[in-house]
C-alpha cells in the first residue's frame, strides 16, 4: 500500500480498509495484489480522507501511562541543576544556531560542575591508563609509560577475559577495591580500611541513592526521616522524594560562612520527631552549593550528635581535593571517628562517598565512584550486596578511572612529575578563581558572597526588590528563578536559582560554578555585575 492518497487496488473502498489495517498494525490486503497500471491509480477524495482519519482515531486508544497514572513519587522529584532554566538555555542555543539575534553570541552554562565541558584538560596519566585498558594492543606501544602499563595490566587481570567489556563483581573489581582501601589508609594517616567495606559505584550519586534506599522504611510517624543541610545538593531531596521518605531540613549558618551548628541539628531533629522517625544525617563536606569546609571541632560535634541520637551518618566527600582557603583543611569523617575512640568508632554507622567527577580530575562522564560503609550489620551487608547485584555492576571503565584517582603515580615513577604538575595546576587555578569570584561579587551592590573555602561553586545572596518579587509572582515563579531567567535571557549566562537548593525564607541566592577559564570567568562576573545593577535600577 502506498499510504495516504493511493491504494494498489485502485479502489477507493479498499483504500479505506487499507487505512484501517495500517492503523491497527496489520498488513493491508492490497499489498498482496499486483500493482495496477499507473492510470488506474485513484486519488482520495476529501470525504475518503475524512473517513480514514475517523478510522485512525477509533484505532488509537487512551495511553496507559499518563501524568495521572504515573508513579507519584517520580512526579514529585525535582532536580534544579538540570531544571527549567537549563531547558530554556537549550532552547536559546538552538535559536542562536538558527541565526536568531540575541544580545549575546553564546550560552555559558555555569549551572553545573562539569569541568571538561568548561575547558579543563584531562589528567594525562588517568586517560593513558583507561586507554590502555580499553584497547590492550596499546600495551606494546612505546608511546605509553611503563607505570601506566603496569596499572592497566593489573586492572585487566581483574576483569573477566582480561577485558574492560566484561561484567565485574557487583561490589566492583577486587584489586580496585584494594587500591581504594590503601588510598583511604594513606589519606587518613594509617586508619585501617577493609576492602570488603568498599563498594564501587556509578559516581557518588549511585552510592548515596543506594544507601538511602536500604535505610528508608516505616509508615506514618514511623516513616524514615532524612536530615539534609539547607542549602543542599538537589540529589538528596530528589532521592528522598522518589523513596517517599521524609525530608528533614537543618539550616547552615550563612552569617558564619555557612557553618554547621549542632544546636540547629538538635532543633531540627526534635521538631521532626513529631511527624517522622529521623534516622539518617547527611553531611556535605566541602559543601555544595555553599563551599564551606568543616573544621575538626565541628566534625567531632556532629559525630557525637549522631552517636547520641543513634543516627546513620552519610558523609558526601566528593570535593575532598578542592580546598582553597588558608587555614582550611579537609578532615574525613572516618578519620575523626576513629580518633574519637572505640566507643564511637565501633558503633557509629557511617557511609562516606567519593567520585572521579570532581577534585582535580573532573571526569564526570566516566561515572566512577566508591563508598566505604563501616559498622554495618552483617545481615544488612548481605542485603546491600543483593541490592547492588540488581544493577549488575558499575561501569567498568569508570572503575578503572576511579583506580587512578586512588592509585596515582608516586615519587620515582616516570609519570609522577607530569601528574603532579597537572594536578597542582588545576587546583591552583581553581583557588585563584575562587578568590576572584568572591572579590568581584562583593564589589557589586546588592550581592554578598561568603568565602569560597572549597568545592567549585559560588552561592551569593542577592537582593531582589519588592517590585521584581511581585512580577515574579505574576509569572508564577520563585523570585530567584525570575532573576536567573532574566539573567539568562539578557546575558546568555545560565546559573541555578537558590530555591532549587533550599534557602531561608525571604533570602535569595543563585549557584554558579567557578570552572570557566579565568578570562571567561572575568567576563561572566562582569556581565552578572552589569545585569544586577540594571535589574536593581529597573525594579527599584
Coordinates of C-alpha atoms in Angstrom, one line a residue, residues 98-526:
X98 CA 19.4 29.3 13.6
X99 CA 20.8 32.8 13.4
X100 CA 18.2 34.4 15.6
X101 CA 19.8 37.6 17.1
X102 CA 20.4 37.9 20.8
X103 CA 22.2 40.4 22.9
X104 CA 25.0 37.7 23.2
X105 CA 26.7 35.2 21.0
X106 CA 26.8 32.1 23.2
X107 CA 25.2 30.5 26.2
X108 CA 27.6 30.0 29.1
X109 CA 26.4 27.0 31.2
X110 CA 27.7 27.9 34.7
X111 CA 24.9 25.8 36.2
X112 CA 26.8 22.5 36.7
X113 CA 30.2 21.3 37.8
X114 CA 31.2 19.8 34.5
X115 CA 34.9 20.6 34.4
X116 CA 35.9 19.3 31.0
X117 CA 32.9 20.9 29.3
X118 CA 34.2 24.2 30.7
X119 CA 37.6 23.6 29.1
X120 CA 39.6 21.9 31.8
X121 CA 42.2 19.5 30.3
X122 CA 42.1 15.8 31.4
X123 CA 44.8 14.4 33.6
X124 CA 47.2 12.7 31.1
X125 CA 48.0 9.7 33.3
X126 CA 44.4 8.8 34.0
X127 CA 43.5 8.9 30.3
X128 CA 46.6 6.8 29.4
X129 CA 45.6 4.0 31.8
X130 CA 42.0 4.0 30.7
X131 CA 43.1 4.0 27.0
X132 CA 45.4 1.0 27.7
X133 CA 42.6 -0.8 29.4
X134 CA 40.1 -0.1 26.6
X135 CA 42.5 -1.1 23.8
X136 CA 45.1 -3.5 25.2
X137 CA 47.0 -3.7 21.9
X138 CA 48.4 -0.3 23.0
X139 CA 50.4 -2.1 25.8
X140 CA 53.0 -2.8 23.1
X141 CA 53.3 0.8 22.1
X142 CA 56.4 2.8 23.2
X143 CA 54.2 5.9 23.4
X144 CA 52.9 4.9 26.8
X145 CA 54.9 5.0 30.0
X146 CA 55.6 1.8 31.9
X147 CA 53.9 2.9 35.1
X148 CA 50.6 3.4 33.2
X149 CA 51.0 0.0 31.5
X150 CA 51.7 -1.6 34.9
X151 CA 48.4 -0.3 36.3
X152 CA 46.4 -1.2 33.2
X153 CA 47.7 -4.8 33.3
X154 CA 46.7 -5.1 36.9
X155 CA 43.2 -3.8 36.2
X156 CA 42.8 -6.1 33.2
X157 CA 43.9 -9.1 35.2
X158 CA 41.0 -8.4 37.5
X159 CA 38.5 -8.3 34.6
X160 CA 36.8 -11.4 33.2
X161 CA 38.6 -12.4 30.0
X162 CA 41.1 -9.6 30.6
X163 CA 38.6 -7.3 29.1
X164 CA 37.1 -4.0 30.2
X165 CA 33.9 -5.1 28.4
X166 CA 33.1 -7.8 30.8
X167 CA 30.9 -7.5 33.9
X168 CA 32.6 -7.2 37.2
X169 CA 31.5 -8.4 40.6
X170 CA 28.6 -6.3 41.8
X171 CA 30.8 -4.7 44.6
X172 CA 33.4 -3.8 42.0
X173 CA 36.7 -5.2 40.8
X174 CA 38.6 -6.6 43.7
X175 CA 42.0 -5.1 43.0
X176 CA 40.5 -1.7 42.6
X177 CA 38.7 -2.0 46.0
X178 CA 42.0 -2.9 47.5
X179 CA 43.5 0.2 46.0
X180 CA 40.7 2.3 47.4
X181 CA 41.3 0.9 50.9
X182 CA 45.0 1.7 50.6
X183 CA 44.2 5.2 49.5
X184 CA 41.9 5.7 52.5
X185 CA 44.6 4.5 54.9
X186 CA 47.2 6.9 53.4
X187 CA 44.7 9.8 53.4
X188 CA 43.7 9.2 57.0
X189 CA 47.2 8.7 58.4
X190 CA 47.1 4.9 58.9
X191 CA 43.4 4.5 60.0
X192 CA 42.7 0.9 58.8
X193 CA 40.3 0.3 55.8
X194 CA 38.9 -3.0 54.8
X195 CA 38.4 -3.6 51.0
X196 CA 35.3 -5.7 52.0
X197 CA 33.7 -2.4 53.2
X198 CA 34.4 -0.7 49.8
X199 CA 31.7 -0.6 47.1
X200 CA 32.5 0.8 43.7
X201 CA 29.6 2.9 42.4
X202 CA 28.3 4.7 39.3
X203 CA 29.5 8.1 40.6
X204 CA 28.9 9.1 44.2
X205 CA 25.2 9.7 43.4
X206 CA 24.6 6.0 42.8
X207 CA 26.0 5.1 46.2
X208 CA 24.1 7.8 48.0
X209 CA 20.8 6.7 46.4
X210 CA 21.5 3.0 47.2
X211 CA 22.2 3.6 50.9
X212 CA 19.1 5.8 51.2
X213 CA 17.1 3.1 49.5
X214 CA 18.1 0.5 52.1
X215 CA 17.6 2.9 55.0
X216 CA 14.0 4.0 54.3
X217 CA 11.2 2.2 55.9
X218 CA 8.1 2.5 58.1
X219 CA 4.8 4.4 57.6
X220 CA 3.1 7.4 59.1
X221 CA 5.0 8.8 62.0
X222 CA 7.4 5.9 61.9
X223 CA 8.4 6.8 58.3
X224 CA 12.2 7.4 57.9
X225 CA 13.3 11.0 58.2
X226 CA 16.4 12.0 56.4
X227 CA 18.2 15.1 57.8
X228 CA 19.8 17.2 55.0
X229 CA 21.6 20.6 55.0
X230 CA 19.8 23.6 53.6
X231 CA 21.1 24.7 51.1
X232 CA 21.7 21.2 49.8
X233 CA 22.7 19.4 46.6
X234 CA 19.3 18.5 45.0
X235 CA 20.3 14.8 44.6
X236 CA 19.2 14.4 48.2
X237 CA 15.8 16.0 48.0
X238 CA 15.2 14.1 44.7
X239 CA 16.2 10.8 46.2
X240 CA 14.1 11.4 49.3
X241 CA 11.0 12.2 47.1
X242 CA 11.5 9.2 44.9
X243 CA 11.7 6.9 48.0
X244 CA 8.7 8.7 49.7
X245 CA 10.8 9.3 52.7
X246 CA 10.6 12.5 54.9
X247 CA 12.9 15.4 54.3
X248 CA 14.1 17.0 57.5
X249 CA 15.9 20.3 56.9
X250 CA 18.6 21.7 59.0
X251 CA 19.9 25.2 58.1
X252 CA 23.6 26.1 57.6
X253 CA 24.6 29.5 59.2
X254 CA 25.1 31.9 56.3
X255 CA 26.3 34.7 58.7
X256 CA 29.1 32.4 59.9
X257 CA 30.4 31.3 56.5
X258 CA 27.7 28.5 56.1
X259 CA 28.9 26.8 59.3
X260 CA 27.1 23.7 60.7
X261 CA 25.7 24.3 64.2
X262 CA 24.9 21.3 66.3
X263 CA 22.2 23.3 68.1
X264 CA 20.5 23.7 64.8
X265 CA 20.8 19.9 64.2
X266 CA 19.1 19.4 67.6
X267 CA 16.3 21.8 66.8
X268 CA 15.6 20.1 63.5
X269 CA 15.7 16.6 65.0
X270 CA 13.4 17.4 67.9
X271 CA 10.8 19.1 65.6
X272 CA 10.9 16.2 63.2
X273 CA 10.2 13.6 65.8
X274 CA 6.6 14.8 65.9
X275 CA 5.9 13.6 62.4
X276 CA 8.6 11.0 61.4
X277 CA 11.4 8.8 62.6
X278 CA 14.7 10.7 61.9
X279 CA 17.4 8.1 61.5
X280 CA 19.8 9.5 58.8
X281 CA 22.0 12.5 58.9
X282 CA 23.6 13.7 55.6
X283 CA 26.7 15.9 55.6
X284 CA 28.3 17.5 52.5
X285 CA 31.9 18.4 53.2
X286 CA 33.3 20.5 51.5
X287 CA 29.8 22.0 50.9
X288 CA 27.8 22.0 47.7
X289 CA 26.5 24.6 46.9
X290 CA 27.9 26.6 49.8
X291 CA 31.7 25.8 49.6
X292 CA 32.4 25.7 53.3
X293 CA 35.0 23.4 54.7
X294 CA 34.2 21.9 58.2
X295 CA 36.8 22.1 60.9
X296 CA 37.8 19.3 63.1
X297 CA 35.8 20.5 66.1
X298 CA 32.6 20.7 64.0
X299 CA 33.0 17.2 62.7
X300 CA 33.6 15.9 66.3
X301 CA 30.4 17.6 67.4
X302 CA 28.4 16.1 64.5
X303 CA 29.8 12.6 65.2
X304 CA 28.9 12.9 68.9
X305 CA 25.4 14.1 68.0
X306 CA 24.9 11.1 65.6
X307 CA 26.2 8.7 68.3
X308 CA 24.0 10.2 71.0
X309 CA 20.8 10.3 68.8
X310 CA 21.5 6.9 67.0
X311 CA 21.7 8.4 63.5
X312 CA 23.2 6.8 60.5
X313 CA 25.8 9.2 59.1
X314 CA 26.2 9.9 55.3
X315 CA 29.4 11.9 54.5
X316 CA 29.5 13.2 51.0
X317 CA 33.2 14.0 50.5
X318 CA 33.5 14.2 46.7
X319 CA 35.2 17.7 46.9
X320 CA 37.9 16.5 49.4
X321 CA 40.7 17.6 47.0
X322 CA 39.0 21.0 46.5
X323 CA 40.1 23.1 49.5
X324 CA 41.5 26.6 48.8
X325 CA 41.3 28.9 51.8
X326 CA 44.3 29.3 54.1
X327 CA 43.7 27.7 57.5
X328 CA 41.2 25.2 56.0
X329 CA 41.9 21.5 55.7
X330 CA 39.9 18.5 54.7
X331 CA 39.2 16.0 57.5
X332 CA 37.4 12.8 56.6
X333 CA 34.6 11.8 59.0
X334 CA 36.1 8.3 59.0
X335 CA 39.5 9.6 60.4
X336 CA 37.9 11.8 63.1
X337 CA 35.5 9.0 64.0
X338 CA 38.5 6.6 64.6
X339 CA 40.4 9.2 66.6
X340 CA 37.4 9.8 68.9
X341 CA 38.0 6.3 70.4
X342 CA 36.4 2.8 70.2
X343 CA 33.1 3.9 71.8
X344 CA 32.4 5.9 68.7
X345 CA 34.4 4.1 66.1
X346 CA 32.9 0.7 66.8
X347 CA 29.3 1.9 67.0
X348 CA 28.6 4.9 64.7
X349 CA 27.3 3.6 61.3
X350 CA 29.0 5.7 58.5
X351 CA 28.8 5.7 54.8
X352 CA 31.3 8.0 53.0
X353 CA 31.4 8.8 49.3
X354 CA 34.0 9.9 46.7
X355 CA 33.9 10.3 42.9
X356 CA 36.0 10.8 39.8
X357 CA 33.8 13.7 38.8
X358 CA 35.2 16.5 40.9
X359 CA 38.5 17.2 42.6
X360 CA 41.3 17.9 40.1
X361 CA 40.1 15.1 37.7
X362 CA 36.7 16.4 36.6
X363 CA 36.0 13.0 34.9
X364 CA 32.2 13.3 35.1
X365 CA 31.4 11.2 32.1
X366 CA 33.1 8.1 33.3
X367 CA 30.7 7.8 36.3
X368 CA 33.3 6.4 38.6
X369 CA 32.9 6.4 42.4
X370 CA 33.1 4.5 45.6
X371 CA 31.5 4.3 49.0
X372 CA 33.0 3.0 52.2
X373 CA 30.4 1.7 54.7
X374 CA 31.5 0.8 58.2
X375 CA 29.8 -0.7 61.2
X376 CA 27.1 -2.2 59.0
X377 CA 25.1 -5.1 60.5
X378 CA 26.4 -8.3 58.8
X379 CA 22.9 -9.3 57.6
X380 CA 22.4 -5.8 56.2
X381 CA 25.7 -6.1 54.4
X382 CA 24.2 -9.1 52.5
X383 CA 21.1 -7.1 51.7
X384 CA 23.2 -4.3 50.3
X385 CA 25.2 -6.6 48.1
X386 CA 21.9 -8.1 46.9
X387 CA 20.5 -4.7 46.1
X388 CA 23.7 -3.7 44.2
X389 CA 23.6 -7.0 42.2
X390 CA 20.3 -6.0 40.6
X391 CA 22.2 -3.4 38.6
X392 CA 24.9 -6.0 37.9
X393 CA 27.9 -3.7 38.3
X394 CA 29.0 -0.1 37.9
X395 CA 30.6 0.8 34.5
X396 CA 34.0 -1.0 34.4
X397 CA 35.7 1.9 32.6
X398 CA 34.5 4.2 35.5
X399 CA 36.0 1.7 38.0
X400 CA 39.3 1.9 36.1
X401 CA 39.2 5.7 36.2
X402 CA 38.5 5.6 40.0
X403 CA 41.5 3.3 40.4
X404 CA 43.8 6.0 39.0
X405 CA 42.3 8.6 41.4
X406 CA 43.2 6.4 44.4
X407 CA 46.4 4.9 42.9
X408 CA 48.2 7.8 41.1
X409 CA 51.9 7.9 40.1
X410 CA 54.2 8.0 43.1
X411 CA 57.7 9.7 43.5
X412 CA 60.2 7.8 41.5
X413 CA 57.8 6.7 38.8
X414 CA 58.3 8.2 35.3
X415 CA 54.8 9.8 35.1
X416 CA 55.0 11.4 38.6
X417 CA 56.4 14.8 37.7
X418 CA 53.9 15.4 34.9
X419 CA 51.0 14.2 37.0
X420 CA 51.9 16.5 39.9
X421 CA 52.3 19.4 37.6
X422 CA 48.9 18.9 36.0
X423 CA 47.1 18.2 39.4
X424 CA 48.6 21.3 41.1
X425 CA 47.9 23.5 38.0
X426 CA 44.2 22.6 38.1
X427 CA 43.9 23.1 41.9
X428 CA 45.9 26.3 42.0
X429 CA 43.8 27.7 39.1
X430 CA 40.6 26.8 41.0
X431 CA 41.9 28.5 44.1
X432 CA 42.6 31.7 42.1
X433 CA 39.1 31.6 40.5
X434 CA 37.5 31.1 43.9
X435 CA 39.1 34.2 45.3
X436 CA 38.4 36.2 42.1
X437 CA 34.7 35.3 42.2
X438 CA 34.3 36.1 45.9
X439 CA 36.1 39.5 45.5
X440 CA 34.2 40.5 42.3
X441 CA 30.8 39.6 43.7
X442 CA 31.4 41.5 46.9
X443 CA 32.0 44.7 45.0
X444 CA 28.5 44.6 43.5
X445 CA 25.8 46.5 45.4
X446 CA 23.1 44.0 46.4
X447 CA 25.3 40.9 46.2
X448 CA 27.1 39.3 49.1
X449 CA 29.3 36.2 48.7
X450 CA 30.9 34.2 51.5
X451 CA 34.5 33.0 51.1
X452 CA 34.7 30.0 48.7
X453 CA 36.7 27.8 51.1
X454 CA 36.3 24.7 48.9
X455 CA 34.3 22.8 46.2
X456 CA 33.8 24.6 42.9
X457 CA 30.8 26.9 43.2
X458 CA 29.8 30.4 44.5
X459 CA 26.4 30.7 46.2
X460 CA 26.0 34.5 46.6
X461 CA 23.0 36.1 48.3
X462 CA 21.2 38.6 46.0
X463 CA 18.9 41.4 46.9
X464 CA 15.7 41.3 44.8
X465 CA 13.4 44.4 45.0
X466 CA 9.8 44.1 46.0
X467 CA 8.6 45.1 42.5
X468 CA 10.6 42.3 41.0
X469 CA 9.1 39.9 43.6
X470 CA 5.6 40.9 42.6
X471 CA 6.4 40.5 38.9
X472 CA 7.8 37.0 39.6
X473 CA 4.6 36.1 41.4
X474 CA 2.6 37.3 38.4
X475 CA 4.7 34.9 36.3
X476 CA 4.2 32.1 38.9
X477 CA 7.9 31.9 39.5
X478 CA 10.1 32.0 42.6
X479 CA 11.8 35.4 42.8
X480 CA 15.3 34.0 42.3
X481 CA 14.1 31.8 39.4
X482 CA 12.7 35.0 37.8
X483 CA 16.0 36.7 38.4
X484 CA 18.0 33.8 36.9
X485 CA 15.7 33.6 33.9
X486 CA 16.2 37.3 33.2
X487 CA 20.0 36.9 33.5
X488 CA 19.9 34.0 31.0
X489 CA 17.7 35.9 28.5
X490 CA 19.7 39.1 28.7
X491 CA 23.3 37.8 29.0
X492 CA 23.3 34.1 28.0
X493 CA 24.6 33.1 31.4
X494 CA 22.9 30.0 32.9
X495 CA 23.0 29.7 36.7
X496 CA 20.7 27.9 39.1
X497 CA 18.4 29.7 41.5
X498 CA 18.9 29.2 45.2
X499 CA 15.3 28.0 45.6
X500 CA 16.4 24.8 43.8
X501 CA 18.8 24.1 46.7
X502 CA 16.7 25.4 49.6
X503 CA 17.3 28.7 51.5
X504 CA 15.9 30.5 54.4
X505 CA 12.5 32.2 53.8
X506 CA 13.0 35.7 52.4
X507 CA 16.6 35.2 51.2
X508 CA 17.6 34.7 47.6
X509 CA 20.7 33.2 46.0
X510 CA 22.0 31.5 42.9
X511 CA 24.7 28.9 42.4
X512 CA 27.4 29.5 39.8
X513 CA 30.3 27.2 39.0
X514 CA 33.8 28.8 39.0
X515 CA 35.1 26.3 36.4
X516 CA 35.3 28.5 33.3
X517 CA 38.8 29.6 32.3
X518 CA 40.0 32.7 34.2
X519 CA 39.4 35.2 31.3
X520 CA 36.0 33.8 30.5
X521 CA 35.1 33.8 34.2
X522 CA 36.0 37.5 34.4
X523 CA 33.7 38.2 31.5
X524 CA 30.9 36.2 33.2
X525 CA 31.3 38.1 36.5
X526 CA 31.3 41.5 34.8

